[in-house]
XYZ file of C-alpha atoms in Angstrom:
328
model
C -0.451 -11.787 6.643
C -2.437 -8.781 5.362
C 0.745 -7.055 4.316
C 1.955 -10.096 2.425
C -1.443 -10.254 0.609
C -1.109 -6.564 -0.490
C 2.354 -7.112 -1.715
C 1.319 -10.298 -3.669
C -1.524 -8.321 -5.324
C 0.892 -5.410 -6.236
C 3.255 -7.925 -7.805
C 0.400 -9.628 -9.728
C -0.695 -6.276 -11.086
C 2.815 -5.368 -12.277
C 3.179 -8.770 -13.914
C -0.156 -8.405 -15.651
C 0.930 -5.102 -17.199
C 4.249 -6.527 -18.255
C 2.714 -9.694 -19.597
C 0.158 -7.725 -21.560
C 2.869 -5.588 -23.218
C 4.854 -8.710 -24.023
C 1.804 -10.397 -25.480
C 1.141 -7.425 -27.826
C 4.722 -7.742 -29.062
C 4.735 -11.341 -29.825
C 4.031 -10.963 -33.483
C 6.382 -8.092 -34.094
C 9.730 -8.702 -35.782
C 9.016 -12.525 -36.118
C 9.587 -14.665 -39.068
C 6.775 -16.539 -40.561
C 3.076 -15.808 -41.211
C 1.719 -13.249 -38.576
C -1.557 -15.033 -38.253
C 0.176 -18.375 -37.772
C 2.322 -16.719 -35.115
C -0.892 -15.679 -33.242
C -2.017 -19.232 -33.057
C 1.376 -20.488 -31.965
C 1.263 -18.207 -28.965
C -1.786 -20.159 -27.594
C -0.174 -23.496 -28.228
C -1.638 -24.199 -31.665
C 0.203 -25.213 -34.812
C -0.332 -23.786 -38.250
C 1.540 -23.330 -41.586
C 2.988 -25.614 -44.106
C 5.083 -28.748 -43.544
C 7.305 -31.133 -45.556
C 6.577 -34.744 -46.216
C 7.883 -35.828 -42.837
C 5.378 -33.457 -41.052
C 8.074 -30.970 -40.078
C 7.408 -27.231 -39.981
C 9.015 -25.340 -42.808
C 8.880 -21.859 -41.269
C 11.920 -20.079 -39.828
C 12.437 -19.713 -36.189
C 10.646 -16.765 -34.609
C 12.472 -14.032 -32.712
C 10.306 -13.528 -29.698
C 11.097 -15.644 -26.687
C 7.539 -15.471 -25.351
C 6.127 -17.334 -28.357
C 6.243 -20.971 -28.628
C 9.327 -22.041 -30.681
C 8.816 -24.618 -33.394
C 11.614 -26.750 -34.512
C 12.485 -25.711 -38.078
C 13.873 -28.502 -40.171
C 16.353 -26.375 -41.926
C 19.616 -24.792 -40.560
C 21.050 -21.447 -41.539
C 22.410 -21.455 -45.020
C 25.919 -20.204 -44.503
C 27.382 -17.311 -46.498
C 25.417 -17.627 -49.738
C 23.997 -14.550 -51.355
C 26.000 -12.013 -49.344
C 26.372 -8.609 -50.899
C 29.284 -6.144 -50.789
C 28.169 -4.916 -47.413
C 28.407 -8.564 -46.093
C 24.715 -8.695 -45.505
C 22.486 -11.501 -46.712
C 20.608 -10.919 -50.028
C 17.353 -12.432 -50.818
C 17.298 -15.018 -53.597
C 15.742 -13.377 -56.661
C 13.607 -14.928 -59.490
C 16.693 -14.947 -61.849
C 18.729 -16.654 -59.189
C 16.046 -19.392 -58.984
C 15.991 -19.831 -62.739
C 19.796 -20.301 -62.733
C 19.470 -23.009 -60.028
C 16.753 -24.803 -62.073
C 19.075 -25.133 -65.043
C 22.541 -25.288 -63.810
C 24.207 -27.875 -61.438
C 25.681 -26.513 -58.187
C 29.076 -27.444 -56.953
C 30.561 -26.970 -53.628
C 34.194 -27.029 -52.261
C 34.783 -29.326 -49.357
C 36.643 -27.658 -46.476
C 37.045 -28.022 -42.771
C 33.447 -26.673 -42.271
C 31.871 -29.415 -44.408
C 34.103 -32.467 -44.279
C 31.456 -34.715 -45.515
C 29.586 -32.240 -47.739
C 27.445 -33.932 -50.418
C 27.974 -33.137 -54.109
C 25.291 -32.051 -56.456
C 25.109 -34.722 -59.130
C 24.566 -33.907 -62.813
C 23.526 -37.404 -63.607
C 21.141 -40.184 -62.199
C 17.441 -40.932 -61.991
C 14.721 -38.732 -60.891
C 14.421 -40.581 -57.653
C 18.043 -40.325 -57.004
C 17.962 -36.596 -57.478
C 14.863 -36.486 -55.217
C 16.626 -38.221 -52.375
C 19.690 -35.976 -52.927
C 17.452 -32.880 -52.812
C 15.717 -34.126 -49.738
C 19.137 -34.597 -48.009
C 20.164 -31.132 -48.952
C 16.996 -29.725 -47.396
C 17.599 -31.554 -44.233
C 21.107 -30.108 -44.136
C 19.740 -26.550 -44.659
C 21.433 -26.306 -48.034
C 18.462 -24.836 -49.832
C 20.228 -23.678 -53.033
C 21.623 -27.204 -53.764
C 18.217 -28.649 -52.871
C 16.495 -26.437 -55.576
C 18.899 -27.603 -58.169
C 18.432 -31.345 -57.311
C 14.671 -31.170 -56.878
C 14.267 -29.193 -60.091
C 16.223 -31.843 -61.816
C 14.021 -34.592 -60.428
C 10.844 -32.753 -61.367
C 12.200 -32.318 -64.930
C 13.129 -35.924 -65.256
C 9.823 -37.161 -63.960
C 7.004 -34.469 -63.951
C 4.771 -37.089 -62.112
C 7.016 -37.230 -59.052
C 4.795 -35.455 -56.587
C 7.372 -35.403 -53.713
C 9.882 -33.581 -55.943
C 7.316 -30.794 -56.655
C 6.194 -30.614 -53.000
C 9.751 -30.403 -51.625
C 10.669 -27.840 -54.300
C 7.738 -25.762 -53.061
C 9.091 -26.061 -49.493
C 12.529 -24.906 -50.702
C 11.119 -21.859 -52.546
C 8.982 -21.019 -49.530
C 12.150 -21.057 -47.461
C 13.722 -18.544 -49.932
C 10.686 -16.314 -49.732
C 9.695 -17.124 -53.350
C 5.911 -17.619 -52.683
C 4.760 -17.528 -56.274
C 7.252 -20.191 -57.349
C 6.267 -22.230 -54.143
C 2.657 -22.047 -55.036
C 3.356 -23.225 -58.628
C 5.422 -26.170 -57.301
C 2.659 -27.132 -54.829
C 0.043 -27.064 -57.768
C 2.156 -29.515 -59.653
C 2.523 -31.682 -56.604
C -1.332 -31.756 -56.214
C -1.777 -32.476 -59.773
C 0.644 -35.409 -59.506
C -0.858 -36.602 -56.161
C -4.360 -35.217 -55.727
C -5.243 -37.308 -52.600
C -2.208 -36.323 -50.557
C -3.426 -34.296 -47.568
C -0.113 -32.678 -46.642
C 0.522 -31.457 -50.292
C -3.038 -30.073 -50.319
C -2.299 -28.318 -47.027
C 0.889 -26.801 -48.286
C -0.926 -25.437 -51.449
C -3.819 -24.162 -49.283
C -1.420 -22.398 -46.926
C 0.506 -20.884 -49.841
C -2.714 -19.602 -51.410
C -3.653 -18.221 -47.908
C -0.317 -16.379 -47.663
C -0.956 -14.932 -51.175
C -4.301 -13.622 -50.112
C -6.390 -16.117 -52.170
C -8.514 -17.143 -49.210
C -11.392 -18.796 -50.924
C -9.072 -20.993 -53.066
C -7.204 -21.683 -49.777
C -10.298 -22.921 -48.133
C -11.236 -25.117 -51.004
C -7.868 -26.937 -50.898
C -7.817 -27.029 -47.052
C -11.306 -28.591 -46.946
C -10.164 -31.211 -49.279
C -7.185 -31.865 -47.087
C -9.358 -32.064 -43.988
C -11.466 -34.790 -45.563
C -8.391 -36.807 -46.160
C -6.830 -36.151 -42.761
C -9.772 -35.156 -40.489
C -7.742 -35.082 -37.343
C -4.710 -33.209 -38.558
C -4.390 -30.249 -36.203
C -2.311 -28.192 -38.472
C -4.698 -28.441 -41.479
C -7.706 -27.693 -39.244
C -5.967 -24.542 -37.886
C -5.007 -23.376 -41.342
C -8.565 -23.816 -42.479
C -9.630 -21.747 -39.459
C -7.243 -19.005 -40.285
C -8.611 -18.831 -43.873
C -12.155 -18.806 -42.734
C -11.446 -15.836 -40.296
C -10.141 -13.962 -43.272
C -13.477 -14.043 -44.974
C -15.425 -13.281 -41.859
C -16.735 -16.720 -41.082
C -15.634 -16.765 -37.507
C -18.023 -19.289 -36.091
C -17.085 -21.822 -38.590
C -13.469 -20.959 -37.914
C -14.099 -21.494 -34.309
C -15.402 -25.056 -34.900
C -12.259 -26.048 -36.806
C -9.977 -24.505 -34.181
C -11.851 -26.292 -31.435
C -11.804 -29.494 -33.433
C -8.049 -29.049 -33.627
C -7.125 -28.111 -30.064
C -10.211 -27.920 -27.868
C -12.706 -25.281 -26.877
C -10.191 -23.200 -24.992
C -7.819 -22.775 -27.942
C -10.727 -22.392 -30.298
C -11.997 -19.454 -28.395
C -8.565 -17.846 -27.870
C -7.613 -18.226 -31.630
C -10.802 -16.629 -32.850
C -10.464 -13.812 -30.248
C -6.972 -13.105 -31.302
C -7.912 -12.942 -35.063
C -10.754 -10.639 -34.257
C -8.504 -8.428 -32.133
C -6.032 -8.413 -34.964
C -8.830 -7.087 -37.278
C -9.735 -4.382 -34.726
C -13.044 -5.908 -33.786
C -12.568 -5.658 -30.122
C -16.125 -6.138 -28.857
C -16.479 -9.388 -30.829
C -13.123 -10.416 -29.594
C -14.342 -9.972 -25.969
C -17.113 -12.424 -26.701
C -14.657 -15.213 -27.522
C -12.275 -14.319 -24.680
C -15.248 -14.664 -22.348
C -15.907 -17.950 -23.953
C -12.406 -19.055 -23.189
C -12.799 -17.797 -19.563
C -15.965 -19.884 -19.170
C -14.009 -23.005 -20.278
C -11.041 -22.113 -18.032
C -11.651 -19.486 -15.421
C -7.908 -19.500 -14.640
C -6.860 -18.740 -18.244
C -4.241 -15.848 -17.798
C -4.283 -15.114 -21.543
C -8.027 -14.592 -21.594
C -8.078 -12.586 -18.355
C -5.212 -10.321 -19.505
C -6.887 -9.571 -22.800
C -10.251 -9.023 -21.200
C -8.665 -6.456 -18.777
C -7.106 -4.529 -21.622
C -10.048 -4.706 -24.080
C -12.643 -3.759 -21.527
C -10.593 -0.769 -20.531
C -10.249 0.264 -24.165
C -13.994 0.268 -24.732
C -14.714 2.098 -21.591
C -15.992 -0.745 -19.447
C -13.781 -0.048 -16.403
C -15.768 -2.198 -13.951
C -15.454 -5.192 -16.185
C -11.794 -4.538 -16.769
C -11.156 -4.252 -12.971
C -13.055 -7.557 -12.454
C -10.657 -9.289 -14.934
C -7.654 -7.792 -13.199
C -8.966 -8.835 -9.856
C -9.490 -12.374 -11.161
C -5.922 -12.485 -12.486
C -4.559 -11.059 -9.207
C -6.425 -13.632 -7.244
C -4.919 -16.429 -9.323
C -1.510 -15.063 -8.666
C -2.199 -14.826 -4.891
C -3.463 -18.418 -4.930
C -0.257 -19.449 -6.637
C 1.968 -17.651 -4.189
C -0.039 -19.175 -1.277
C 0.404 -22.632 -2.736
C 4.119 -22.081 -3.201
C 4.565 -20.668 0.298
C 2.779 -23.602 1.793
C 5.217 -26.158 0.224
């Protein structure tokens, strides 16, 4: 029995080291906003959404992170260069799509492909653009939604979805402009305010982002994504306790502590991060995320006894799990 216990502890130690390394890599080489990725790893949601509440960011590349279902598929072979690699859509490309209709040849890959219409009402172009977005055909969507917005500048959905499409193409300035027009058309729409707020956040305009996101929270006080986006923006200007309140309101005290701790660690404020990881540990003494990070951070700042205590607690959890499994 003693031998089995020693083996279990050694296995737990190895898993702790591996998990810590994997956790540290979860935000590397991933699509989307790095801060939003940090929140996703603890089970929170953040970022912008379309009018159906679907996440507009691309899929992440790390298997450890929680994968969010993106509403848009890969966009085929558009914008490939001579070396057969994908090329980013440029501002000049976007301008062309805003003024010129896009046609597509039907073939075996797209037996029922929709055509971009050059006539029709603003709402017809809006619905066509929405359908193109759902199909992942972002270029055609931009053309249709631009037409809809031109025909009826007060059509908030057209501006909002156009912002979503531009964001998918990486054209953040154009996305922000479209979201601003959407908010002007529909100033009381929480999701549009959220999209504008998150766009401002991504552009580094944190105080303006907080203003829009607070307005969105008043309209949708229980929306987890909006609360988390507000928490991210508050972290960026150093208001961590206020950020914690929003994170906790969105996902509970455990996630609130973990999210603030991760942001502080991202900023290199390790001792302050420890405070919130310890807060997470008090809420859930079996939180493997909190214990792993505490073991690592205490080691970094020279508190080896506290570090070993966190490792022992993590090993004990693993032993308990192994005993429970062996008893079944």
